């Protein structure tokens, strides 16, 4: 058994396979919540896994980069009494979509290079991703195909599952995936040519079914070269209701704030929680000066991260995985495809055609 | 996330959210629900951030009893005994109607119902009212008169299907962002929005026609609008057959007189255009927010708005303030009404409730919250019990309110925090937030929804239902502390809630008790001109802002929300500032007959000349500028039209 192997896991065997995996690590999977909602959560048993879900609201990035996390506890009594509260349980995220796998890969680039973030790193290292490809785009807002982030991945996953009806095609993509597979190899068989062919057919079919098309490429030059006039950014941002959902729910966004919370006596708890570059207070400096004091300047900043050449050159890909959550959750129309489209259209007004 | 579903407690829309908690750290995660009919995968900035503050260490940990100048920690037993003794003393010395009770739209239906019962059936006082008095109580009488029930006749999903929307006095994009979002989508779908607001706001930017009346003069242009609809026969086929048509038509005969004098700053042509846009694009929804409900003639304004909807065959949607504003009123937490909007002057109603509650009820209509505060000042009330409302911030004239609460013989307060109001109390009970209790809220589309306990109570705090139950028990009568049992009682006694049970509510995202109005009729709206006050030449609009919502008692605990609006400010039009010789950033004093606030000046061309705009701020409420005595029928203060003067701080 080796990386790159294509195997088959019969659906009737998923129970025993993940039951066995659950002995080694906690299982995070899509679970039925209230009123038709599906949420990623710890599954006590493989029976709880909802395999035919479409898309969840909150990306599973929360299991490697939690919404709030305790970093350390310290005493403010003159002694260096610091307790690291790092908590990184071994876990498998089962059923994660390709876009969210790509998102975690991007987080890895941010938290794992230059200054390494020990909290993220420990969690990511202890996490095995069993991705589940989308046989059809689950939402009309999906556009992962425009970001090379799905619906099928060529790499970046630990294990990639494709639903072939009564069975999953099981592709091993990494050492971690291999290590999580080998002890349970008796539940798997080698894939046959027909299995691989069926996967190919589903992939081609899925690729043709996207309803949202985002021509990021056309926005990259204007954004990278700062050709989009400020008034265009301000006009777009004028309807922003500052909820922060676009960044909270983005599988790629990494903004956080750190707060020391007073506990009993002289004890303090240092917590980190998600923050948003779309909040004015995020960049306001102690002097009161704010380099991004208008909503338009903040929107511009967000899209500089999503679609500028500088970031693409650094990271090797867009800062967007096309999950469509910023479209669904936005209280106005500032999801990535909307903004990219408006930039393209507005640029026609401002530029000679050859400049673009 | 390991989240439990519940309903957001920060505005009246009732969005669903999942809340994840840990025993040590309180709330650790918040996530919207994908399938909820109101929020559909979205939350506003308050929904995303406020829950994190609710289970914090600065919550009240134990009951407090006054000892001289200080409030000292006490056991629950002592605090309940202390309160029961005080209640009994007032009853025996002066009678039960010397005690007033003010509740809040932050309480669940079960708590509001039980509080109404505690007041009327157990203590025996008719003086029980809700905090809606300070926000939106002015809808109650006029909507009962024009449609039988004071509730929205349509739901939030229908906003997307409306042909036209008349929205008066609401910056929904800040006050109820999820609804503001729907308005933008409606406009994109081709819905014609006619917005009436003195200021330029997120809502008026979506409007095809923006009417900018002088604050407090909505009645004048609305009478004109009704007159156009009638004169040009723009009404629906059935409108002339509605009861009250002739009387209403006669009452608006003189509508053009004030408009011709430019009394409301909306001209006849704009009114005619508004009428045509609304009548030509059905179905019409008539929405109105606190801008319409907190002005000197708000009861008349609501009648006029309901007339417009009824004439056009449209629906009304009052945009209310607190999470359970609708449910609190449904449960009888409003003076003059028993649960289900049965007036206390109706003998059959009194008989029914006397049987249900096994008690003799006072037939007095009872005082409003405003009336109760005034009666505390005059000494007519000897004691006041306040459940979950920071009156010092929500009532007008802060100095007067503080003095009243300081003076009243006995004051009991339940709250999450040691608020400005709680600091004046004789006994303070630490209450649970909506995250620590079970129950139900009813949103502005009359959707009754389950609020679920997602965390154990902070410190020794208890739910208001437990507090009410223990007080009742001290007075010798049982009120269940189990919300499920109370909901069963509500379902059997309140007609609108027949069939409501936790099981039924869990089948889907709650259930609406009203779909469509039944008894449409038209109400006369005679002319009434607000007085001018030359000593105070500006009209102040006190708004509720996006970040510090309501009294901001909870929002101010969120570091992210505070960070978004670090300083308080008052806005003037550039021309007025120039005339006064004031530059932006200058500290100015805004003063009225009732009080004053000092804030930094900001310029905003969206504020009309002659007006000042002061958004609510953390711990600095512009409500202090308004006086007791707003709308003469409801008593709701005129926070949206307060005469002030503006001077530079020397």
mmCIF file of C-alpha atoms in Angstrom, chain A residues 33-41 55 57-58 62-63 67-70 73 238-239 241-245 248-249 257 259 261-264 269 271-276 278-282 284 298 327-333 338 342, chain B residues 1-3 5 18 20 22 24-25 27-36 40-45 48-49 52 57 173-174 177-178 180-182 184-185 188 205-206 452 505-510 546-547 559-560 562-566:
data_model
loop_
_atom_site.group_PDB
_atom_site.id
_atom_site.type_symbol
_atom_site.label_atom_id
_atom_site.label_comp_id
_atom_site.label_asym_id
_atom_site.label_seq_id
_atom_site.Cartn_x
_atom_site.Cartn_y
_atom_site.Cartn_z
ATOM 1 C CA UNK A 33 -28.422 19.340 13.535
ATOM 2 C CA UNK A 34 -31.843 21.003 13.869
ATOM 3 C CA UNK A 35 -34.418 21.608 11.128
ATOM 4 C CA UNK A 36 -32.447 20.128 8.227
ATOM 5 C CA UNK A 37 -29.166 21.823 9.171
ATOM 6 C CA UNK A 38 -25.929 19.848 8.987
ATOM 7 C CA UNK A 39 -22.918 20.800 11.102
ATOM 8 C CA UNK A 40 -19.439 19.360 11.473
ATOM 9 C CA UNK A 41 -19.048 18.026 14.978
ATOM 10 C CA UNK A 55 -22.612 21.924 2.210
ATOM 11 C CA UNK A 57 -22.564 26.784 6.914
ATOM 12 C CA UNK A 58 -19.404 26.900 9.012
ATOM 13 C CA UNK A 62 -12.765 25.589 13.103
ATOM 14 C CA UNK A 63 -11.171 22.250 14.082
ATOM 15 C CA UNK A 67 -13.448 30.359 16.625
ATOM 16 C CA UNK A 68 -12.051 30.940 20.119
ATOM 17 C CA UNK A 69 -9.170 29.107 21.761
ATOM 18 C CA UNK A 70 -7.299 29.275 25.038
ATOM 19 C CA UNK A 73 -2.816 31.041 31.478
ATOM 20 C CA UNK A 238 -21.487 51.291 0.737
ATOM 21 C CA UNK A 239 -24.055 48.543 1.331
ATOM 22 C CA UNK A 241 -23.618 45.899 6.961
ATOM 23 C CA UNK A 242 -20.341 45.011 8.686
ATOM 24 C CA UNK A 243 -21.442 41.620 9.975
ATOM 25 C CA UNK A 244 -18.040 40.015 9.383
ATOM 26 C CA UNK A 245 -19.580 36.788 8.069
ATOM 27 C CA UNK A 248 -15.721 34.359 9.711
ATOM 28 C CA UNK A 249 -16.998 31.740 7.307
ATOM 29 C CA UNK A 257 -7.493 38.956 17.839
ATOM 30 C CA UNK A 259 -7.423 39.105 24.438
ATOM 31 C CA UNK A 261 -9.232 37.861 30.208
ATOM 32 C CA UNK A 262 -9.028 38.425 33.938
ATOM 33 C CA UNK A 263 -9.756 35.264 35.894
ATOM 34 C CA UNK A 264 -9.897 34.934 39.652
ATOM 35 C CA UNK A 269 -6.326 33.712 30.447
ATOM 36 C CA UNK A 271 -7.547 33.753 24.350
ATOM 37 C CA UNK A 272 -7.450 34.003 20.623
ATOM 38 C CA UNK A 273 -10.599 34.415 18.558
ATOM 39 C CA UNK A 274 -11.549 35.066 14.955
ATOM 40 C CA UNK A 275 -11.534 38.707 13.959
ATOM 41 C CA UNK A 276 -12.358 40.413 10.697
ATOM 42 C CA UNK A 278 -13.851 44.159 7.578
ATOM 43 C CA UNK A 279 -14.201 45.715 11.038
ATOM 44 C CA UNK A 280 -12.853 49.258 11.288
ATOM 45 C CA UNK A 281 -11.356 48.512 14.694
ATOM 46 C CA UNK A 282 -9.219 45.701 13.301
ATOM 47 C CA UNK A 284 -7.130 51.161 14.039
ATOM 48 C CA UNK A 298 -11.248 47.402 3.892
ATOM 49 C CA UNK A 327 -22.127 34.709 -1.105
ATOM 50 C CA UNK A 328 -24.654 32.914 1.076
ATOM 51 C CA UNK A 329 -23.806 34.664 4.333
ATOM 52 C CA UNK A 330 -23.374 38.205 3.025
ATOM 53 C CA UNK A 331 -26.157 40.568 4.055
ATOM 54 C CA UNK A 332 -25.635 42.474 0.827
ATOM 55 C CA UNK A 333 -23.920 41.384 -2.382
ATOM 56 C CA UNK A 338 -20.163 39.571 -7.091
ATOM 57 C CA UNK A 342 -18.363 44.322 -10.516
ATOM 58 C CA UNK B 1 -19.052 22.777 16.196
ATOM 59 C CA UNK B 2 -20.761 21.207 19.121
ATOM 60 C CA UNK B 3 -23.454 23.879 19.055
ATOM 61 C CA UNK B 5 -29.685 25.675 18.316
ATOM 62 C CA UNK B 18 -26.023 27.587 17.102
ATOM 63 C CA UNK B 20 -21.156 26.262 21.480
ATOM 64 C CA UNK B 22 -17.530 25.348 27.519
ATOM 65 C CA UNK B 24 -14.769 27.299 31.859
ATOM 66 C CA UNK B 25 -14.886 29.773 29.021
ATOM 67 C CA UNK B 27 -19.478 30.801 24.702
ATOM 68 C CA UNK B 28 -16.775 29.432 22.408
ATOM 69 C CA UNK B 29 -18.572 29.415 19.065
ATOM 70 C CA UNK B 30 -21.479 30.979 17.190
ATOM 71 C CA UNK B 31 -22.836 29.862 13.847
ATOM 72 C CA UNK B 32 -25.977 30.752 11.879
ATOM 73 C CA UNK B 33 -28.539 28.141 10.836
ATOM 74 C CA UNK B 34 -28.641 27.381 7.120
ATOM 75 C CA UNK B 35 -32.324 26.544 6.961
ATOM 76 C CA UNK B 36 -33.982 29.006 9.305
ATOM 77 C CA UNK B 40 -31.173 31.545 6.237
ATOM 78 C CA UNK B 41 -27.497 31.112 6.977
ATOM 79 C CA UNK B 42 -26.832 34.681 8.032
ATOM 80 C CA UNK B 43 -26.294 36.682 11.205
ATOM 81 C CA UNK B 44 -25.670 40.364 11.791
ATOM 82 C CA UNK B 45 -22.672 41.819 13.612
ATOM 83 C CA UNK B 48 -21.933 37.101 15.597
ATOM 84 C CA UNK B 49 -20.384 38.943 18.552
ATOM 85 C CA UNK B 52 -19.563 35.769 23.507
ATOM 86 C CA UNK B 57 -17.209 36.859 34.706
ATOM 87 C CA UNK B 173 -30.096 48.088 7.869
ATOM 88 C CA UNK B 174 -28.726 49.021 11.297
ATOM 89 C CA UNK B 177 -29.733 44.060 9.503
ATOM 90 C CA UNK B 178 -31.199 40.741 8.389
ATOM 91 C CA UNK B 180 -32.314 45.409 5.870
ATOM 92 C CA UNK B 181 -30.684 42.742 3.738
ATOM 93 C CA UNK B 182 -34.090 41.492 2.574
ATOM 94 C CA UNK B 184 -32.034 45.326 -0.593
ATOM 95 C CA UNK B 185 -32.891 42.003 -2.219
ATOM 96 C CA UNK B 188 -33.103 44.254 -6.632
ATOM 97 C CA UNK B 205 -30.596 54.426 -0.371
ATOM 98 C CA UNK B 206 -32.670 51.453 -1.566
ATOM 99 C CA UNK B 452 -32.970 26.617 24.397
ATOM 100 C CA UNK B 505 -42.465 24.117 18.078
ATOM 101 C CA UNK B 506 -39.724 21.527 17.585
ATOM 102 C CA UNK B 507 -41.365 20.123 14.462
ATOM 103 C CA UNK B 508 -39.984 23.013 12.470
ATOM 104 C CA UNK B 509 -38.669 26.496 13.164
ATOM 105 C CA UNK B 510 -41.535 27.439 15.465
ATOM 106 C CA UNK B 546 -25.683 49.178 14.596
ATOM 107 C CA UNK B 547 -23.125 48.396 17.269
ATOM 108 C CA UNK B 559 -14.775 44.295 22.859
ATOM 109 C CA UNK B 560 -15.337 44.010 19.103
ATOM 110 C CA UNK B 562 -17.091 48.677 21.391
ATOM 111 C CA UNK B 563 -14.085 48.844 19.129
ATOM 112 C CA UNK B 564 -16.330 49.618 16.141
ATOM 113 C CA UNK B 565 -17.843 52.707 17.709
ATOM 114 C CA UNK B 566 -15.159 53.966 20.081
#
